[in-house]
PDB file of C-alpha atoms in Angstrom:
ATOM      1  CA  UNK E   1      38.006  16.649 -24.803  1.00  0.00           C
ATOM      2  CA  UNK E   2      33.672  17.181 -24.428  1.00  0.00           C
ATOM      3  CA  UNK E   3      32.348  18.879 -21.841  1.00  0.00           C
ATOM      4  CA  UNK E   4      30.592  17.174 -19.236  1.00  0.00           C
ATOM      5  CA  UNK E   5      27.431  18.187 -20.679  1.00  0.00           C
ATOM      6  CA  UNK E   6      28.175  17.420 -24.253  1.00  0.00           C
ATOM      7  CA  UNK E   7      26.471  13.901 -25.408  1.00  0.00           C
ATOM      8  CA  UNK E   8      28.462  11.115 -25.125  1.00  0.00           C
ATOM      9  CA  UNK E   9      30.003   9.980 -28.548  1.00  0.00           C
ATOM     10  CA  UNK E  10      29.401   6.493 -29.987  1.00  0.00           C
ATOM     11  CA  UNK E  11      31.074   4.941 -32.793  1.00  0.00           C
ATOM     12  CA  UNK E  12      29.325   2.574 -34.893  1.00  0.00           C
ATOM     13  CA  UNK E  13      31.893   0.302 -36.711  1.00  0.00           C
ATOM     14  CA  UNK E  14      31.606  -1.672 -40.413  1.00  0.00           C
ATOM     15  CA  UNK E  15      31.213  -4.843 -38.237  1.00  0.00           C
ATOM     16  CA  UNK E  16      28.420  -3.084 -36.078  1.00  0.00           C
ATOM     17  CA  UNK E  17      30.572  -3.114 -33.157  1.00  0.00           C
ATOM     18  CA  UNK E  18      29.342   0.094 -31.218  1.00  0.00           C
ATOM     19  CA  UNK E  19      32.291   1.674 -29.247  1.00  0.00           C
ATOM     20  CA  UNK E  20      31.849   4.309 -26.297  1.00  0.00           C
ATOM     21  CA  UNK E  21      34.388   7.185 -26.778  1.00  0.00           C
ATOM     22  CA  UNK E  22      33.306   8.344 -23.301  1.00  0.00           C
ATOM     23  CA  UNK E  23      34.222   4.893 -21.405  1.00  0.00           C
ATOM     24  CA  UNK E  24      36.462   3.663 -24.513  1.00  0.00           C
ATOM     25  CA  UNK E  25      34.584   0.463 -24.198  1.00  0.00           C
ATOM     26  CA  UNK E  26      32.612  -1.257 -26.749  1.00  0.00           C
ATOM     27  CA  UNK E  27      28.920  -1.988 -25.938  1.00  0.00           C
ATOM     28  CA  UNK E  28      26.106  -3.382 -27.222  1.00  0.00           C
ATOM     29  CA  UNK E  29      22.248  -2.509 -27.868  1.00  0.00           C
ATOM     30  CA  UNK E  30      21.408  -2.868 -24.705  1.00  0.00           C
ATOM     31  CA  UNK E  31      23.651  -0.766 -22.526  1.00  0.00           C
ATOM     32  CA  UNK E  32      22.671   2.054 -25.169  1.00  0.00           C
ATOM     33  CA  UNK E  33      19.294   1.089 -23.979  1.00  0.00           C
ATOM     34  CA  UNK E  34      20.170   1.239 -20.100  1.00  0.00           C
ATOM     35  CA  UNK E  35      21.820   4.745 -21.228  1.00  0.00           C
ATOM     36  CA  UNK E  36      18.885   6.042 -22.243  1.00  0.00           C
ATOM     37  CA  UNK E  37      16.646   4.789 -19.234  1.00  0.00           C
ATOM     38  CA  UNK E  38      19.668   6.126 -16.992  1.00  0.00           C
ATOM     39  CA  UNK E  39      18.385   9.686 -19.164  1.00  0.00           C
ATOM     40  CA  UNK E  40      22.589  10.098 -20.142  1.00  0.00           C
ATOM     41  CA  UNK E  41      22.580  11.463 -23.771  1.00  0.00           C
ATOM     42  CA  UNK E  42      24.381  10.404 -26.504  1.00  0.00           C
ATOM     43  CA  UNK E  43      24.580  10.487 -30.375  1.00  0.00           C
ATOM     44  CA  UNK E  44      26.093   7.335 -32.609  1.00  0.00           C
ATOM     45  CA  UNK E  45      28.390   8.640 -35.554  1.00  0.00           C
ATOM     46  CA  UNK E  46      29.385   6.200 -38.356  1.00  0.00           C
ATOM     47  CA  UNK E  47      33.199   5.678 -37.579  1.00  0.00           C
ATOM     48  CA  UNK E  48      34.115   5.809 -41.455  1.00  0.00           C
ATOM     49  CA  UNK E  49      32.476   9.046 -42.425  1.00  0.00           C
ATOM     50  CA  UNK E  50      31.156  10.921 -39.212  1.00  0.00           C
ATOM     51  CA  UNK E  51      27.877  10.993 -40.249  1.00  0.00           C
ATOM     52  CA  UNK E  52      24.932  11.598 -37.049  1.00  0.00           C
ATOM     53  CA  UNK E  53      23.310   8.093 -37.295  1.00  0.00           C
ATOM     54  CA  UNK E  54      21.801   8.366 -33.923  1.00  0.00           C
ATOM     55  CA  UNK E  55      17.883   8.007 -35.443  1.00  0.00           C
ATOM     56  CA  UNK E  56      18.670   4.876 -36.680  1.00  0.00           C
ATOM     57  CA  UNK E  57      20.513   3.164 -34.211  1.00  0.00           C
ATOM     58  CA  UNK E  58      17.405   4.256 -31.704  1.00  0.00           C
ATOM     59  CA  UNK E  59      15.139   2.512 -34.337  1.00  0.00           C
ATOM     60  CA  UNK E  60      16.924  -0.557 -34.431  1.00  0.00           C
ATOM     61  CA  UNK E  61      16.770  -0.924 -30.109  1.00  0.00           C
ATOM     62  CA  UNK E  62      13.200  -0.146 -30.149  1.00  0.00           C
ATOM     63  CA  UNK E  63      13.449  -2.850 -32.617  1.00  0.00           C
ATOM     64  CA  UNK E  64      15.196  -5.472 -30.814  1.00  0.00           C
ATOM     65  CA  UNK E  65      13.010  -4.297 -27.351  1.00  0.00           C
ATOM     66  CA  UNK E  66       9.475  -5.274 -29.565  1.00  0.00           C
ATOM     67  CA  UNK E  67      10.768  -8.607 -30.749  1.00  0.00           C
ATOM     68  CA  UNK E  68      12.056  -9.648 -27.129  1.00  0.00           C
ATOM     69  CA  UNK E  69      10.262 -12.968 -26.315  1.00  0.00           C
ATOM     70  CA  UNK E  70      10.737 -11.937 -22.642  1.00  0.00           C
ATOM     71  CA  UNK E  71       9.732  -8.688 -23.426  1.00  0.00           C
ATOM     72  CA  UNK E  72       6.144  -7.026 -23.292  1.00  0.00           C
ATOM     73  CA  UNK E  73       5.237  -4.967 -26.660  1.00  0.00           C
ATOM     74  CA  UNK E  74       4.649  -1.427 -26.333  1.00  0.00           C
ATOM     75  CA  UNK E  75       3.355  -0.549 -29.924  1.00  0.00           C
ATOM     76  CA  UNK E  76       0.003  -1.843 -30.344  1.00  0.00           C
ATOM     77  CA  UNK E  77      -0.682  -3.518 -33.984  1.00  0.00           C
ATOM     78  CA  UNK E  78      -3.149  -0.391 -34.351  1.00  0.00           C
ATOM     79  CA  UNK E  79      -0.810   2.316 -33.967  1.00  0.00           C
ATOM     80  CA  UNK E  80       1.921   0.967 -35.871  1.00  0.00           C
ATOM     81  CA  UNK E  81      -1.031   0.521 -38.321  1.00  0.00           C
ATOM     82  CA  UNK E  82      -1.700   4.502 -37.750  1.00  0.00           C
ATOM     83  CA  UNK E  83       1.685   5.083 -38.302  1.00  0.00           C
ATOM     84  CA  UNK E  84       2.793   3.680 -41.228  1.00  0.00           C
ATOM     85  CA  UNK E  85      -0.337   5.407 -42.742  1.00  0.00           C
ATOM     86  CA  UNK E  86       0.789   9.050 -42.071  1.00  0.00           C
ATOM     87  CA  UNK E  87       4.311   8.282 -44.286  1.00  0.00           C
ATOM     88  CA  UNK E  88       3.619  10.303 -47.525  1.00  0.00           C
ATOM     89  CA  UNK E  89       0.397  11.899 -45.863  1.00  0.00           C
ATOM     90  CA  UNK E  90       0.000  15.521 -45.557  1.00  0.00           C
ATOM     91  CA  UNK E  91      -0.485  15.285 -42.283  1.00  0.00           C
ATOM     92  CA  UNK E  92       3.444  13.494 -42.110  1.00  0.00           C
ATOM     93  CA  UNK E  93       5.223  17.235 -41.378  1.00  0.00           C
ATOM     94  CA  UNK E  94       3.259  17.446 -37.942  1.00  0.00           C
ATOM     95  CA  UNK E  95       3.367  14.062 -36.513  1.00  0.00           C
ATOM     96  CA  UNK E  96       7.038  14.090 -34.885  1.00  0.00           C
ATOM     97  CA  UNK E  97       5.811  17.359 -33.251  1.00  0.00           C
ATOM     98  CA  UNK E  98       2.768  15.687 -31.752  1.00  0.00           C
ATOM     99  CA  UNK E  99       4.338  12.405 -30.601  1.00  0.00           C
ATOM    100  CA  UNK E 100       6.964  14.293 -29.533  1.00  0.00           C
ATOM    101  CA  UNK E 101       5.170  16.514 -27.388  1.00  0.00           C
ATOM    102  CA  UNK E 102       2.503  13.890 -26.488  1.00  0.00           C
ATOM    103  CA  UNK E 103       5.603  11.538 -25.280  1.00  0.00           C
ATOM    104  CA  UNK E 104       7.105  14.815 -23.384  1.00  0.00           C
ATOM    105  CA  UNK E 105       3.727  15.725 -21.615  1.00  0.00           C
ATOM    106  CA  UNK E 106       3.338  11.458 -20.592  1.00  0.00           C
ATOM    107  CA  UNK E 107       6.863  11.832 -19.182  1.00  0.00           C
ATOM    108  CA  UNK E 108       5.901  14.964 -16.899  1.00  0.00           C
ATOM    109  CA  UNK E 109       3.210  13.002 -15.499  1.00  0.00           C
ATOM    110  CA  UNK E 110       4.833   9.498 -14.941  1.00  0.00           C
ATOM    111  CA  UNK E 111       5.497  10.122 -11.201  1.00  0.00           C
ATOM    112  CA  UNK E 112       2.228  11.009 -10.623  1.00  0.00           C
ATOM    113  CA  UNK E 113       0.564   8.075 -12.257  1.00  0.00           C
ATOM    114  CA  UNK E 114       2.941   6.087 -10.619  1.00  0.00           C
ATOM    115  CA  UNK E 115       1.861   7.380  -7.253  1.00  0.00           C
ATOM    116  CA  UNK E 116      -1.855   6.375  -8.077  1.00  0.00           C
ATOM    117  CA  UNK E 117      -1.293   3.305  -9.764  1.00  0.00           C
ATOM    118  CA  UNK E 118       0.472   2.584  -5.884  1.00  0.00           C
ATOM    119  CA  UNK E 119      -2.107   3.360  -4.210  1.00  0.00           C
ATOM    120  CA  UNK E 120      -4.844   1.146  -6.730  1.00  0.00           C
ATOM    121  CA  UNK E 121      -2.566  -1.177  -7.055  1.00  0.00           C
ATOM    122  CA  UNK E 122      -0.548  -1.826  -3.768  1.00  0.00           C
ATOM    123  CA  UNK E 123      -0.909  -5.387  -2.350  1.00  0.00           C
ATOM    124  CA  UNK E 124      -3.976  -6.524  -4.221  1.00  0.00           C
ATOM    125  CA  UNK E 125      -4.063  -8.843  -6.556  1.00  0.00           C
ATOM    126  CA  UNK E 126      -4.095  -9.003 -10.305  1.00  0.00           C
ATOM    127  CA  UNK E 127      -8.105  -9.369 -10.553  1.00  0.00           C
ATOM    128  CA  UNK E 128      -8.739  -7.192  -7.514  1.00  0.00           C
ATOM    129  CA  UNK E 129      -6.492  -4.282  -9.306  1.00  0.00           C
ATOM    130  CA  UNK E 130      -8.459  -0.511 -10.624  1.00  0.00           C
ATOM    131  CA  UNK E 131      -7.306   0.715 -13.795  1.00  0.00           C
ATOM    132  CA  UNK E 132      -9.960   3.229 -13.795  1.00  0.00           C
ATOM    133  CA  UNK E 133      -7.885   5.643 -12.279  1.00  0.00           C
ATOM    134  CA  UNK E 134      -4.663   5.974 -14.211  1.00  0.00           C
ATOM    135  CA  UNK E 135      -6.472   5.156 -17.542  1.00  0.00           C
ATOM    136  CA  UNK E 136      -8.440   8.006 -16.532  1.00  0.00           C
ATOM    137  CA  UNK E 137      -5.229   9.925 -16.356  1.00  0.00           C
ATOM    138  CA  UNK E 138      -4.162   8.308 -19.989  1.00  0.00           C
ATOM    139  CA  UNK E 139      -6.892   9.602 -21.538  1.00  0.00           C
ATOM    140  CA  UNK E 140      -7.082  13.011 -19.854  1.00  0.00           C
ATOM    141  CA  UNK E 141      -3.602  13.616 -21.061  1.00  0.00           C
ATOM    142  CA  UNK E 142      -4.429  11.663 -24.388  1.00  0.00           C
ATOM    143  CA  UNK E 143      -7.133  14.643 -24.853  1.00  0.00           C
ATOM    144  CA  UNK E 144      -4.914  17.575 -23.861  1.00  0.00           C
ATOM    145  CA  UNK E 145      -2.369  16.473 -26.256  1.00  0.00           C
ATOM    146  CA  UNK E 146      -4.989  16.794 -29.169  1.00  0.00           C
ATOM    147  CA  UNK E 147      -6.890  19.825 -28.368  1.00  0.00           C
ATOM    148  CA  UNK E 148      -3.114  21.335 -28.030  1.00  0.00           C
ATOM    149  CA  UNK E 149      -2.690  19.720 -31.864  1.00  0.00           C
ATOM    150  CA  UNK E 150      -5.922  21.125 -32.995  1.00  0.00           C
ATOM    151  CA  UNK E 151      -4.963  24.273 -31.659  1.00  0.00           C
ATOM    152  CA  UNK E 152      -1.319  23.708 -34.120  1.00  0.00           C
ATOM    153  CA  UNK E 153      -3.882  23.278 -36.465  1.00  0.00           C
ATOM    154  CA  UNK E 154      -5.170  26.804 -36.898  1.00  0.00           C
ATOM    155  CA  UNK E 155      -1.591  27.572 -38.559  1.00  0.00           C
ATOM    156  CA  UNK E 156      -3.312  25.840 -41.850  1.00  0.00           C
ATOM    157  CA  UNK E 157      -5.888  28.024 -42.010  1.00  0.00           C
ATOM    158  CA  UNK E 158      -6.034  30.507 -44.814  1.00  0.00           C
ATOM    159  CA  UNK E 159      -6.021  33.823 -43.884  1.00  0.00           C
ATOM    160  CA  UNK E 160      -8.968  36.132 -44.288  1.00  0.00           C
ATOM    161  CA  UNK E 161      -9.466  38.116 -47.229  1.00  0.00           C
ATOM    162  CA  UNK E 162      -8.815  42.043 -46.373  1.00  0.00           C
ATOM    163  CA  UNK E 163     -12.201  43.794 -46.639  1.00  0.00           C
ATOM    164  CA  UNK E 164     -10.480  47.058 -47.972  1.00  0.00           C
ATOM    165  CA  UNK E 165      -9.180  46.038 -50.998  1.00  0.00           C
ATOM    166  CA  UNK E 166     -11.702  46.483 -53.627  1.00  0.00           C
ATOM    167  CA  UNK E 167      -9.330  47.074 -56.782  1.00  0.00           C
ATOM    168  CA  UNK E 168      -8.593  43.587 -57.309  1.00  0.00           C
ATOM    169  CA  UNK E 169      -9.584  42.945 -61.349  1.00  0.00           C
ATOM    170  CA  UNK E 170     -11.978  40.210 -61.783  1.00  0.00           C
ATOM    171  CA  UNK E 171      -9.313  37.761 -63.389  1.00  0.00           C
ATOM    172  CA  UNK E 172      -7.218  38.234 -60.341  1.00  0.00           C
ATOM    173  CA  UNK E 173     -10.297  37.089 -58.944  1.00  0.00           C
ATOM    174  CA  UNK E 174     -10.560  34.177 -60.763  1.00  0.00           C
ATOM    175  CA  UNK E 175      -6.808  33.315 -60.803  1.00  0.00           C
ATOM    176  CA  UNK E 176      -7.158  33.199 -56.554  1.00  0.00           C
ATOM    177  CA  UNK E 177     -10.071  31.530 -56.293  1.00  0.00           C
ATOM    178  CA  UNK E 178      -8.849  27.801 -57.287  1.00  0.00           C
ATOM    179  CA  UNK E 179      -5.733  28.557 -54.690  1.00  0.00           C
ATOM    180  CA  UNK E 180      -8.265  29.529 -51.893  1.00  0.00           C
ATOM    181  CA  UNK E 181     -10.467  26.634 -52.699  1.00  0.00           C
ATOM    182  CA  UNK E 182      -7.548  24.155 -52.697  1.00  0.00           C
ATOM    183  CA  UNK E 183      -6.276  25.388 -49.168  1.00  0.00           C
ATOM    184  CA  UNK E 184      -9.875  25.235 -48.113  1.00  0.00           C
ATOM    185  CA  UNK E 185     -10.062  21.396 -49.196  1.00  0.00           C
ATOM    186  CA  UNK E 186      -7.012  20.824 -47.505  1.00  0.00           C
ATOM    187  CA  UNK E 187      -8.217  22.156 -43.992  1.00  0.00           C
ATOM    188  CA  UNK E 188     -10.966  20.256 -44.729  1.00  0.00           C
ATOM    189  CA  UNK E 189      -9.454  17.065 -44.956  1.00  0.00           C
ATOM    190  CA  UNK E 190      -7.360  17.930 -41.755  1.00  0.00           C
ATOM    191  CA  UNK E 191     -10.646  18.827 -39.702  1.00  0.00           C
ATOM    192  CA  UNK E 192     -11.702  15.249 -40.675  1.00  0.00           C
ATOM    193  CA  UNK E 193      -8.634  13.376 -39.572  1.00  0.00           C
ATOM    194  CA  UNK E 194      -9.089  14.862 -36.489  1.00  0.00           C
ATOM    195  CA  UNK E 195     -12.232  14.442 -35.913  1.00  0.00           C
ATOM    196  CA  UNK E 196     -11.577  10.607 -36.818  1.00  0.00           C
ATOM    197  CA  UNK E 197      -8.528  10.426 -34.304  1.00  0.00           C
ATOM    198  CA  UNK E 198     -11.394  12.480 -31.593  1.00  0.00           C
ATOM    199  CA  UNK E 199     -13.866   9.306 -32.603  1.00  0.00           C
ATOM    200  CA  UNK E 200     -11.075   6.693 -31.664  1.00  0.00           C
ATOM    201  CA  UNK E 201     -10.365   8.544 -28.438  1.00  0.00           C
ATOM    202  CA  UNK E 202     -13.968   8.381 -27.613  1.00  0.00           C
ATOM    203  CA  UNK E 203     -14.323   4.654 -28.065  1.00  0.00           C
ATOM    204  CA  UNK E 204     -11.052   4.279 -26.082  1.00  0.00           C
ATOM    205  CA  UNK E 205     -12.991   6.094 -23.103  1.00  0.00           C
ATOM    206  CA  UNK E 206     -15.872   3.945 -23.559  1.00  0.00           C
ATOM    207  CA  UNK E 207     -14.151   0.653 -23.623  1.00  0.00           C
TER     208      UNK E 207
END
């Protein structure tokens, strides 16, 4: 039997029937998706061979959410744009980290941009309404989240040469030098993708 902290269990079936182990109910997309809002954790296994299919059942709501013709999309066409472009990038291996943590630091602050979006925009109406304030607060947090990814940055950078070693031979030299050059092209081209996604930012603030 799981522990009351453990994650609830969810069994995805052939016929993509999706049954709750802890409730021993079967349920659909959409109370997964009320789980998740209710913040009660949870992991899908295939029911034939056990295997953690959790990422892709969390796709497929997000899915279902952005195609809802009642529904309001939450991905713009630009970042999905964004997105699609870091898949076989070098920059792919540090992109989870910073959405993640970008997405963690947004949550953190929700109550407090709730409480000023309240107060801007409490019994006005829709063309009286200030989104100066909490988009103020978007892009504050927007711009903590990257210096705090240029700062994961600095990991990439090669380190310095030791000044006391002089007994290197000169084809040792010349064997190092392409490796140090190629690391130094790659930091490079990292500086520059950040300084593009710093550009964007900037034109965000000005629009």
């Amino acid at each position: 039997m799981p522990e009351k902290d453990d994650p609830v269990v969810i069994k995805k079936y052939a016929n993509r029937r999706l049954y709750n182990t802890g409730t021993s109910t079967y349920v659909t997309l959409e109370d997964l998706a009320e789980m998740v809002k209710r913040d009660e954790e949870f992991v899908v296994q295939d029911a034939k061979t056990g295997n953690d299919i959790t990422h892709t059942v969390l796709t497929q709501i997000i899915f279902e959410l952005e195609n809802d013709k009642d529904g309001q999309n939450m991905l713009p066409i630009s970042f999905l744009r964004q997105l699609i472009a870091f898949y076989g990038d070098q920059m792919q291996m540090v992109v989870p980290s910073f959405l993640e943590q970008s997405m963690q630091a947004f949550s953190k602050e929700q109550e407090r941009m709730r409480e000023h979006m309240q107060k801007a925009f409490g019994g006005k109406h829709a063309d009286m309404m200030d989104f100066s304030a909490p988009m103020k607060m978007i892009e504050e947090q927007t711009r903590r989240n990257l210096e705090m990814f240029q700062s994961a940055m600095q990991m990439f950078a090669p380190a310095p040469s030791p000044t006391a070693n002089h007994s290197s031979t000169n084809e040792d030299e010349r064997t190092a030098a392409p490796t140090r050059e190629g690391a130094q092209d790659d930091l490079n081209d990292l500086r520059e993708q950040i300084a593009a996604m710093q550009r964007k930012l900037d034109s965000m603030g000005r629009d």
